Coordinates of C-alpha atoms in Angstrom, one line a residue:
M243 CA 7.9 12.8 -28.3
T244 CA 8.0 9.0 -28.7
D245 CA 9.1 8.6 -25.1
K246 CA 6.1 10.7 -23.9
Y247 CA 3.6 8.6 -25.9
S248 CA 5.3 5.3 -24.8
H249 CA 5.0 6.5 -21.1
E250 CA 1.4 7.4 -21.6
A251 CA 0.6 4.1 -23.2
A252 CA 2.3 2.2 -20.4
Q253 CA 0.4 4.2 -17.7
K254 CA -2.9 3.5 -19.6
R255 CA -2.2 -0.2 -19.6
I256 CA -1.4 -0.2 -15.9
Y257 CA -4.5 1.9 -15.1
Q258 CA -6.8 -0.5 -17.1
A259 CA -5.3 -3.6 -15.5
F260 CA -5.6 -2.1 -12.0
A261 CA -9.2 -1.0 -12.7
A262 CA -10.1 -4.5 -13.8
L263 CA -8.5 -6.0 -10.7
V264 CA -10.1 -3.8 -8.1
S265 CA -13.5 -4.0 -9.7
R266 CA -13.8 -7.7 -8.7
D267 CA -15.3 -9.0 -5.5
E268 CA -13.0 -7.7 -2.8
R269 CA -12.5 -11.2 -1.4
T270 CA -10.9 -12.3 -4.6
I271 CA -8.4 -9.4 -5.1
D272 CA -4.9 -10.7 -5.5
L273 CA -2.8 -8.4 -3.3
A274 CA 0.5 -9.5 -4.9
Q275 CA -0.9 -8.8 -8.4
A276 CA -2.2 -5.4 -7.3
A277 CA 1.1 -4.5 -5.6
L278 CA 3.1 -5.4 -8.7
L279 CA 0.8 -3.3 -10.9
I280 CA 1.5 -0.3 -8.5
A281 CA 5.2 -1.0 -8.9
S282 CA 4.8 -0.8 -12.7
V283 CA 4.2 2.9 -12.3
A284 CA 7.9 3.3 -11.6
Y285 CA 9.0 0.1 -13.5
P286 CA 6.8 0.0 -16.6
D287 CA 8.8 -2.9 -18.1
L288 CA 8.3 -5.0 -14.9
D289 CA 7.8 -8.7 -15.5
P290 CA 5.7 -9.9 -12.5
V291 CA 6.3 -13.6 -13.1
P292 CA 9.7 -13.8 -11.2
S293 CA 8.1 -12.2 -8.2
Y294 CA 5.1 -14.6 -8.3
N295 CA 7.5 -17.6 -8.6
Y296 CA 9.6 -16.4 -5.7
L297 CA 6.5 -16.1 -3.5
D298 CA 5.6 -19.7 -4.5
V299 CA 9.1 -20.9 -3.6
L300 CA 9.0 -19.3 -0.2
A301 CA 5.6 -20.8 0.5
R302 CA 6.8 -24.3 -0.4
R303 CA 9.8 -23.9 2.0
V304 CA 7.4 -22.8 4.7
M305 CA 5.2 -25.8 4.1
Q306 CA 8.2 -28.1 4.3
L307 CA 8.9 -26.8 7.8
R308 CA 5.4 -27.4 9.1
P309 CA 5.3 -30.5 11.3
Q310 CA 2.5 -32.8 10.3
T311 CA 2.8 -35.9 12.5
S312 CA -0.9 -36.9 12.5
L313 CA -4.2 -36.1 10.9
E314 CA -5.1 -34.0 13.9
D315 CA -2.0 -31.9 13.3
I316 CA -3.1 -31.2 9.7
E317 CA -6.6 -30.3 10.7
Q318 CA -5.8 -28.3 13.8
P319 CA -2.2 -27.0 13.3
N320 CA -0.4 -25.3 16.2
P321 CA -0.6 -21.5 15.5
L322 CA 2.8 -20.8 17.0
E323 CA 4.4 -23.5 14.8
L324 CA 2.8 -22.1 11.7
V325 CA 4.0 -18.5 12.4
S326 CA 7.4 -19.9 13.5
S327 CA 7.8 -21.6 10.1
L328 CA 6.9 -18.3 8.3
N329 CA 9.3 -16.3 10.4
H330 CA 12.1 -18.8 10.0
V331 CA 12.0 -18.7 6.2
L332 CA 11.4 -14.9 5.8
F333 CA 13.6 -13.5 8.6
E334 CA 16.2 -16.1 9.5
E335 CA 16.9 -17.6 6.0
E336 CA 15.9 -14.7 3.7
H337 CA 16.8 -11.9 6.1
F338 CA 13.9 -9.6 5.3
H339 CA 13.9 -6.5 7.5
G340 CA 12.5 -3.1 7.9
N341 CA 14.3 -0.3 6.1
E342 CA 15.0 2.1 8.9
D343 CA 17.9 3.9 7.1
D344 CA 16.1 4.9 3.9
Y345 CA 12.4 4.8 5.0
Y346 CA 11.1 7.3 2.5
N347 CA 12.6 5.7 -0.6
P348 CA 9.8 4.9 -3.1
D349 CA 11.3 1.4 -3.7
N350 CA 10.2 0.5 -0.2
S351 CA 6.6 0.5 -1.5
F352 CA 7.2 -1.7 -4.5
L353 CA 6.9 -5.4 -4.0
N354 CA 9.4 -6.3 -6.7
K355 CA 12.1 -4.1 -5.0
V356 CA 11.1 -5.4 -1.5
I357 CA 11.8 -8.9 -2.8
E358 CA 15.1 -7.8 -4.5
E359 CA 16.5 -5.8 -1.6
R360 CA 14.9 -7.8 1.2
T361 CA 13.7 -4.6 2.9
G362 CA 10.7 -2.4 2.9
L363 CA 8.0 -0.6 4.8
P364 CA 5.8 -2.1 7.5
I365 CA 2.9 -2.4 5.0
T366 CA 4.9 -3.9 2.1
L367 CA 6.6 -6.4 4.4
S368 CA 3.2 -7.3 5.8
L369 CA 1.8 -7.8 2.3
L370 CA 4.7 -10.1 1.5
Y371 CA 4.2 -12.0 4.8
M372 CA 0.5 -12.3 4.0
E373 CA 1.0 -13.5 0.4
V374 CA 3.6 -16.1 1.4
G375 CA 1.3 -17.2 4.2
R376 CA -1.7 -17.5 1.9
R377 CA 0.2 -19.7 -0.5
A378 CA 1.3 -21.9 2.4
G379 CA -2.3 -22.3 3.7
I380 CA -1.8 -19.8 6.6
P381 CA -4.6 -17.3 6.5
L382 CA -3.4 -13.9 7.7
E383 CA -5.1 -10.5 8.1
G384 CA -3.7 -7.0 7.7
I385 CA -3.9 -4.7 10.8
G386 CA -3.7 -1.0 9.9
L387 CA -2.6 0.7 13.1
P388 CA -2.0 4.4 13.0
Y389 CA 1.5 5.1 11.7
H390 CA 2.3 1.3 11.5
F391 CA 1.1 -1.9 9.9
M392 CA 1.1 -5.4 11.2
V393 CA -0.4 -8.8 10.5
R394 CA -2.7 -11.0 12.6
Y395 CA -3.2 -14.7 12.7
A396 CA -6.5 -15.6 14.3
W397 CA -7.9 -19.0 15.2
P398 CA -10.9 -20.1 17.3
D399 CA -9.1 -19.9 20.6
G400 CA -6.9 -16.8 20.2
K401 CA -4.9 -14.3 18.1
I402 CA -1.3 -13.6 17.4
Y403 CA -0.1 -10.2 16.1
I404 CA 3.1 -10.2 14.0
D405 CA 5.3 -7.3 13.2
P406 CA 7.1 -8.1 9.9
F407 CA 9.0 -4.8 10.1
A408 CA 10.5 -6.0 13.4
S409 CA 11.6 -9.4 11.9
G410 CA 8.4 -11.2 12.9
L411 CA 8.1 -10.0 16.5
L412 CA 5.0 -11.7 18.2
L413 CA 2.7 -9.6 20.3
N414 CA -0.7 -9.8 22.0
E415 CA -3.3 -7.0 21.8
A416 CA -2.1 -5.0 24.8
E417 CA 1.6 -5.2 23.6
C418 CA 0.5 -4.0 20.2
L419 CA -1.0 -0.8 21.6
E420 CA 1.8 -0.3 24.1
R421 CA 4.3 -0.6 21.3
L422 CA 2.4 1.8 19.1
Q423 CA 2.4 4.4 22.0
Q424 CA 6.2 4.0 22.5
K425 CA 7.1 4.3 18.8
T426 CA 4.8 7.2 18.0
H427 CA 4.7 9.0 21.4
H428 CA 0.9 8.9 21.1
R429 CA -0.6 10.7 24.1
G430 CA -4.3 10.3 23.3
P431 CA -6.5 7.3 24.1
L432 CA -5.6 3.9 22.6
H433 CA -8.5 2.3 20.7
A434 CA -9.0 -1.4 20.5
R435 CA -10.7 -0.9 17.1
W436 CA -7.2 -0.1 15.7
L437 CA -6.6 -3.8 15.9
D438 CA -9.5 -4.7 13.6
P439 CA -8.4 -6.3 10.3
I440 CA -8.6 -4.1 7.2
K441 CA -9.9 -5.1 3.8
P442 CA -7.7 -5.5 0.7
K443 CA -8.8 -2.3 -0.9
Q444 CA -8.0 -0.4 2.3
M445 CA -4.6 -1.9 2.3
L446 CA -4.0 -0.8 -1.3
V447 CA -5.2 2.7 -0.5
R448 CA -2.7 2.9 2.3
I449 CA 0.2 1.8 0.1
L450 CA -0.8 4.3 -2.6
N451 CA -1.2 7.2 -0.1
N452 CA 2.3 6.4 1.2
L453 CA 3.6 6.5 -2.3
K454 CA 1.8 9.7 -3.3
S455 CA 3.2 11.5 -0.2
T456 CA 6.7 10.3 -1.0
Y457 CA 6.6 11.5 -4.6
I458 CA 5.1 14.8 -3.6
R459 CA 7.9 15.3 -1.0
R460 CA 10.4 14.6 -3.8
E461 CA 8.5 16.9 -6.2
D462 CA 8.1 14.0 -8.6
F463 CA 4.7 15.1 -9.7
R464 CA 4.5 12.9 -12.8
H465 CA 4.7 9.7 -10.7
A466 CA 2.5 11.2 -8.0
L467 CA -0.2 11.9 -10.6
A468 CA -0.1 8.2 -11.8
I469 CA -0.5 7.1 -8.2
S470 CA -3.4 9.6 -7.7
D471 CA -5.2 8.1 -10.8
L472 CA -5.0 4.6 -9.1
L473 CA -6.2 6.0 -5.8
L474 CA -9.3 7.4 -7.5
L475 CA -10.1 3.9 -8.9
L476 CA -10.4 2.8 -5.3
L477 CA -12.0 5.9 -3.9
P478 CA -14.1 7.3 -6.8
D479 CA -16.2 9.5 -4.5
A480 CA -13.3 11.0 -2.5
G481 CA -13.4 14.7 -3.3
V482 CA -10.1 15.3 -1.5
E483 CA -8.4 12.8 -3.9
Q484 CA -9.9 14.6 -6.8
R485 CA -8.6 17.9 -5.4
D486 CA -5.1 16.5 -4.9
R487 CA -5.1 15.1 -8.5
G488 CA -6.2 18.6 -9.7
L489 CA -3.3 20.2 -7.9
L490 CA -0.9 17.7 -9.4
H491 CA -2.2 18.4 -12.9
L492 CA -1.7 22.1 -12.1
E493 CA 2.0 21.4 -11.1
L494 CA 2.4 19.7 -14.5
K495 CA 0.7 22.5 -16.4
H496 CA -2.2 20.3 -17.4
Y497 CA -4.6 23.3 -17.0
G498 CA -7.8 21.8 -18.5
R499 CA -7.5 18.6 -16.4
A500 CA -6.6 20.6 -13.3
M501 CA -9.7 22.9 -13.6
H502 CA -11.9 19.9 -14.2
D503 CA -10.8 18.1 -11.0
L504 CA -10.8 21.3 -8.9
D505 CA -14.3 22.2 -10.1
A506 CA -15.5 18.7 -9.3
Y507 CA -14.0 19.0 -5.8
L508 CA -15.8 22.2 -5.0
E509 CA -19.0 20.7 -6.4
L510 CA -18.7 17.8 -4.0
H511 CA -17.5 20.0 -1.1
P512 CA -18.9 23.5 -1.6
Q513 CA -18.2 24.5 2.1
A514 CA -14.7 23.0 2.2
S515 CA -12.3 24.8 4.4
D516 CA -9.9 25.4 1.5
R517 CA -12.6 26.5 -0.9
Y518 CA -11.3 30.1 -1.3
E519 CA -7.8 28.8 -2.1
I520 CA -9.2 26.3 -4.7
R521 CA -11.3 29.0 -6.2
N522 CA -8.2 31.2 -6.6
H523 CA -6.4 28.4 -8.3
I524 CA -9.3 28.0 -10.7
K525 CA -9.3 31.7 -11.4
Q526 CA -5.6 31.7 -12.2
I527 CA -6.0 28.6 -14.4
R528 CA -8.7 30.4 -16.5
Q529 CA -6.5 33.4 -16.9
T530 CA -3.6 31.2 -18.0
I531 CA -5.7 29.4 -20.5
A532 CA -7.0 32.7 -21.9
Q533 CA -3.4 34.0 -22.3
L534 CA -2.4 30.7 -24.1
N535 CA -5.2 31.2 -26.5

């Protein structure tokens, strides 16, 4: 019983801290802090300080590699030299790489484990890349391609796309789309809008969706529910997320909470394609509650 209440108290602290973080102006959201709060779902005793310190150390090493021979170099640094410095530290010295062998391991989505194991998913390696870059004065943007995630460095005269999952591979726009087509066997049209940068909250939603899918695949409904709670902080009006949380509550036999979420989903989407299935769930929940009483 004590373990149950300790777990619930820890999840409540994480939820409150995440809610406070994502309620800020989106431009001020600290992605590293958000990512480590997400990791706390699986590692409730996680101390974020070592991870912050490590990101700072990496950034200092990147800055030491940046050539600054004149005032002009400082004010208008060579984009390729900036990216080369980042790539050298992260991929040649620290050996970060994409986890091809155990892609669906939840640890790939947790920044603390990505740092420890030097491996992760495209989106978490991109987050690491962006956070080290930000600390080193290199502004980077997340690019949320379908089925893949990359990073972009843009300056007045051009853009470079970087694939941290492929050890910092540099690409132009056409190469990005071609690579996406090759990796996913996509046969439909390729859209240039896929290369538009995404906002921090969109990036966090994508990380959380990856995690929720992984936990559901593993039938780890308790952790999936905690992730669903965080998703609804970012997407409070998303009926589908409320439906998913209701189904997770149902798996965990939280009948009252399940019925609340499923009722809310149908209220938001009365003509949903799965409305009959959801109504059947609600009917069965009511019967179960009646039997328990």
